[in-house]
């Protein structure tokens, strides 16, 4: 399958739309639910921590699915914040999203700078969380 990308408005309802975009592309794959969760976290971060969440801001979701692996990416409009992956502490309230992404994905990373960042993750079929 070729890569598919879509723009979303940088507001909360777009997180649901981004999840549906992923499901539409990965529907029957066992990777679908994990992919949905990852894109959900990354889209939420784009809205909360980057210029994508400002009035008129947007972010892009890209999915490239192959039978046994998938590439997921969220491109944001940048800003002063830098993505940090924290190991969550019991007392801490936030900062679990990227840790979750790192645990759920086979590999993940960040590309870019304050002008715009891509946070990406890869999945390999058979290594996803066994959802019931
Ligand atoms: N795309 C991004 N661009 C810039 N900074 C980011 C981005 N994503 C995350 N961050 C920064 O990294 C921190 C950690 O992100 P993470 O998703 O782990 O936690 P959170 O969004 O603060 O809380 P949670 O996801 O648990 O609700 C954020 O607080 C933010 O400062
Ligand atoms: Mg987050």
CSV table of C-alpha atoms and ligand atoms in Angstrom, one decimal:
chain,number,residue,atom,x,y,z
A,1,UNK,CA,0.0,0.0,0.0
A,2,UNK,CA,1.4,3.5,-0.8
A,3,UNK,CA,1.7,6.0,2.1
A,4,UNK,CA,-1.6,7.9,2.8
A,5,UNK,CA,-1.5,11.3,4.4
A,6,UNK,CA,-4.3,13.6,5.6
A,7,UNK,CA,-4.4,17.0,7.2
A,8,UNK,CA,-6.5,17.5,10.3
A,9,UNK,CA,-7.5,20.7,12.1
A,10,UNK,CA,-5.6,21.1,15.3
A,11,UNK,CA,-8.6,20.7,17.7
A,12,UNK,CA,-9.8,17.9,19.9
A,13,UNK,CA,-12.4,16.4,17.6
A,14,UNK,CA,-9.6,15.7,15.1
A,15,UNK,CA,-8.1,13.1,17.4
A,16,UNK,CA,-11.2,10.9,16.8
A,17,UNK,CA,-11.0,11.6,13.1
A,18,UNK,CA,-7.3,10.7,13.1
A,19,UNK,CA,-8.1,7.4,14.8
A,20,UNK,CA,-10.7,6.6,12.2
A,21,UNK,CA,-8.3,7.4,9.4
A,22,UNK,CA,-5.9,4.8,10.9
A,23,UNK,CA,-8.7,2.2,11.3
A,24,UNK,CA,-9.8,2.8,7.7
A,25,UNK,CA,-6.3,2.0,6.5
A,26,UNK,CA,-5.4,-0.8,8.8
A,27,UNK,CA,-8.9,-2.1,9.5
A,28,UNK,CA,-8.4,-5.9,9.6
A,29,UNK,CA,-4.7,-5.9,10.6
A,30,UNK,CA,-3.9,-7.0,14.1
A,31,UNK,CA,-1.8,-3.9,14.3
A,32,UNK,CA,-4.9,-1.6,13.9
A,33,UNK,CA,-5.7,-1.0,17.6
A,34,UNK,CA,-2.1,-0.4,18.6
A,35,UNK,CA,-1.7,2.0,15.7
A,36,UNK,CA,-4.9,3.8,16.7
A,37,UNK,CA,-3.6,4.3,20.2
A,38,UNK,CA,-0.2,5.6,19.0
A,39,UNK,CA,-1.7,8.0,16.5
A,40,UNK,CA,-4.2,9.2,19.2
A,41,UNK,CA,-1.3,10.1,21.6
A,42,UNK,CA,0.8,11.8,18.9
A,43,UNK,CA,-2.2,13.8,17.5
A,44,UNK,CA,-3.1,14.9,21.1
A,45,UNK,CA,0.5,16.0,21.6
A,46,UNK,CA,0.4,18.0,18.3
A,47,UNK,CA,-2.7,19.8,19.5
A,48,UNK,CA,-1.6,20.4,23.1
A,49,UNK,CA,2.2,21.1,22.7
A,50,UNK,CA,2.7,22.6,19.3
A,51,UNK,CA,1.5,25.4,17.1
A,52,UNK,CA,-0.8,23.0,15.4
A,53,UNK,CA,-3.1,23.6,18.3
A,54,UNK,CA,-3.4,27.3,17.7
A,55,UNK,CA,-6.4,28.8,15.9
A,56,UNK,CA,-6.1,27.7,12.2
A,57,UNK,CA,-3.4,25.2,13.1
A,58,UNK,CA,-3.2,21.8,11.5
A,59,UNK,CA,-1.3,18.5,11.7
A,60,UNK,CA,-0.7,15.7,9.2
A,61,UNK,CA,-1.1,12.0,9.8
A,62,UNK,CA,0.8,9.6,7.5
A,63,UNK,CA,0.2,5.8,7.5
A,64,UNK,CA,2.1,3.4,5.3
A,65,UNK,CA,0.8,-0.1,5.9
A,66,UNK,CA,2.4,-3.3,4.6
A,67,UNK,CA,1.1,-6.8,5.4
A,68,UNK,CA,3.5,-7.2,8.4
A,69,UNK,CA,4.5,-3.8,9.3
A,70,UNK,CA,3.3,-0.2,9.5
A,71,UNK,CA,4.8,3.3,9.6
A,72,UNK,CA,2.9,6.0,11.4
A,73,UNK,CA,3.8,9.6,11.6
A,74,UNK,CA,2.3,12.9,12.9
A,75,UNK,CA,3.7,16.1,11.5
A,76,UNK,CA,3.1,19.2,13.6
A,77,UNK,CA,3.7,22.9,13.1
A,78,UNK,CA,6.4,23.1,15.8
A,79,UNK,CA,6.9,25.5,18.6
A,80,UNK,CA,9.1,26.0,21.7
A,81,UNK,CA,8.4,22.8,23.4
A,82,UNK,CA,10.6,19.7,22.8
A,83,UNK,CA,9.3,16.2,22.9
A,84,UNK,CA,10.5,14.3,26.0
A,85,UNK,CA,9.9,10.7,26.8
A,86,UNK,CA,9.5,10.3,30.6
A,87,UNK,CA,9.4,7.0,32.4
A,88,UNK,CA,6.2,7.7,34.4
A,89,UNK,CA,6.4,8.0,38.2
A,90,UNK,CA,3.5,7.1,40.4
A,91,UNK,CA,3.1,10.7,41.7
A,92,UNK,CA,3.4,12.3,38.2
A,93,UNK,CA,0.2,13.3,36.6
A,94,UNK,CA,1.2,13.8,32.9
A,95,UNK,CA,4.0,12.7,30.6
A,96,UNK,CA,2.9,9.2,29.8
A,97,UNK,CA,2.0,9.6,26.1
A,98,UNK,CA,5.4,9.2,24.6
A,99,UNK,CA,6.4,6.5,27.0
A,100,UNK,CA,3.4,4.6,25.9
A,101,UNK,CA,4.3,5.2,22.2
A,102,UNK,CA,7.9,3.9,23.0
A,103,UNK,CA,6.5,0.8,24.7
A,104,UNK,CA,3.9,0.0,22.0
A,105,UNK,CA,6.1,0.6,18.9
A,106,UNK,CA,8.9,-1.4,17.5
A,107,UNK,CA,10.8,1.8,17.0
A,108,UNK,CA,10.0,5.5,17.2
A,109,UNK,CA,11.7,8.8,16.8
A,110,UNK,CA,11.5,12.6,16.3
A,111,UNK,CA,12.6,14.6,13.3
A,112,UNK,CA,12.6,18.4,12.9
A,113,UNK,CA,12.8,21.5,15.0
A,114,UNK,CA,10.8,24.4,16.3
A,115,UNK,CA,9.5,25.0,12.8
A,116,UNK,CA,7.8,21.7,12.7
A,117,UNK,CA,8.4,18.2,14.0
A,118,UNK,CA,7.5,14.7,12.8
A,119,UNK,CA,7.0,12.1,15.5
A,120,UNK,CA,7.0,8.7,13.9
A,121,UNK,CA,6.6,5.1,15.1
A,122,UNK,CA,6.8,1.7,13.4
A,123,UNK,CA,4.9,-1.5,14.2
A,124,UNK,CA,5.6,-5.1,13.3
A,125,UNK,CA,2.8,-7.6,13.1
A,126,UNK,CA,2.9,-10.1,15.9
A,127,UNK,CA,4.7,-7.8,18.3
A,128,UNK,CA,1.6,-5.7,19.1
A,129,UNK,CA,-0.2,-5.8,22.4
A,130,UNK,CA,-2.6,-8.8,22.3
A,131,UNK,CA,-5.9,-6.9,22.8
A,132,UNK,CA,-8.9,-9.0,23.9
B,1,LIG,N1,5.1,17.0,19.1
B,1,LIG,C1,5.6,17.6,20.1
B,1,LIG,N2,6.3,18.8,20.0
B,1,LIG,C2,6.9,19.4,21.0
B,1,LIG,N3,6.8,19.0,22.3
B,1,LIG,C3,6.2,17.8,22.5
B,1,LIG,C4,5.6,17.1,21.5
B,1,LIG,N4,5.0,15.9,22.0
B,1,LIG,C5,5.3,16.0,23.3
B,1,LIG,N5,6.0,17.1,23.6
B,1,LIG,C6,6.6,17.4,25.0
B,1,LIG,O1,7.0,16.2,25.6
B,1,LIG,C7,6.3,16.1,26.8
B,1,LIG,C8,5.9,14.7,27.1
B,1,LIG,O2,4.9,14.3,26.2
B,1,LIG,P1,3.9,13.1,26.6
B,1,LIG,O3,2.9,12.8,25.5
B,1,LIG,O4,4.7,12.0,27.1
B,1,LIG,O5,3.2,13.7,27.9
B,1,LIG,P2,2.0,14.8,28.0
B,1,LIG,O6,1.4,15.1,26.7
B,1,LIG,O7,2.5,16.0,28.8
B,1,LIG,O8,0.9,14.0,28.9
B,1,LIG,P3,0.0,12.8,28.5
B,1,LIG,O9,0.4,12.4,27.1
B,1,LIG,O10,0.4,11.7,29.5
B,1,LIG,O11,-1.4,13.3,28.7
B,1,LIG,C9,5.1,17.0,26.8
B,1,LIG,O12,4.7,17.5,28.0
B,1,LIG,C10,5.6,18.2,25.9
B,1,LIG,O13,6.4,19.1,26.6
B,2,LIG,MG1,0.9,13.5,25.4
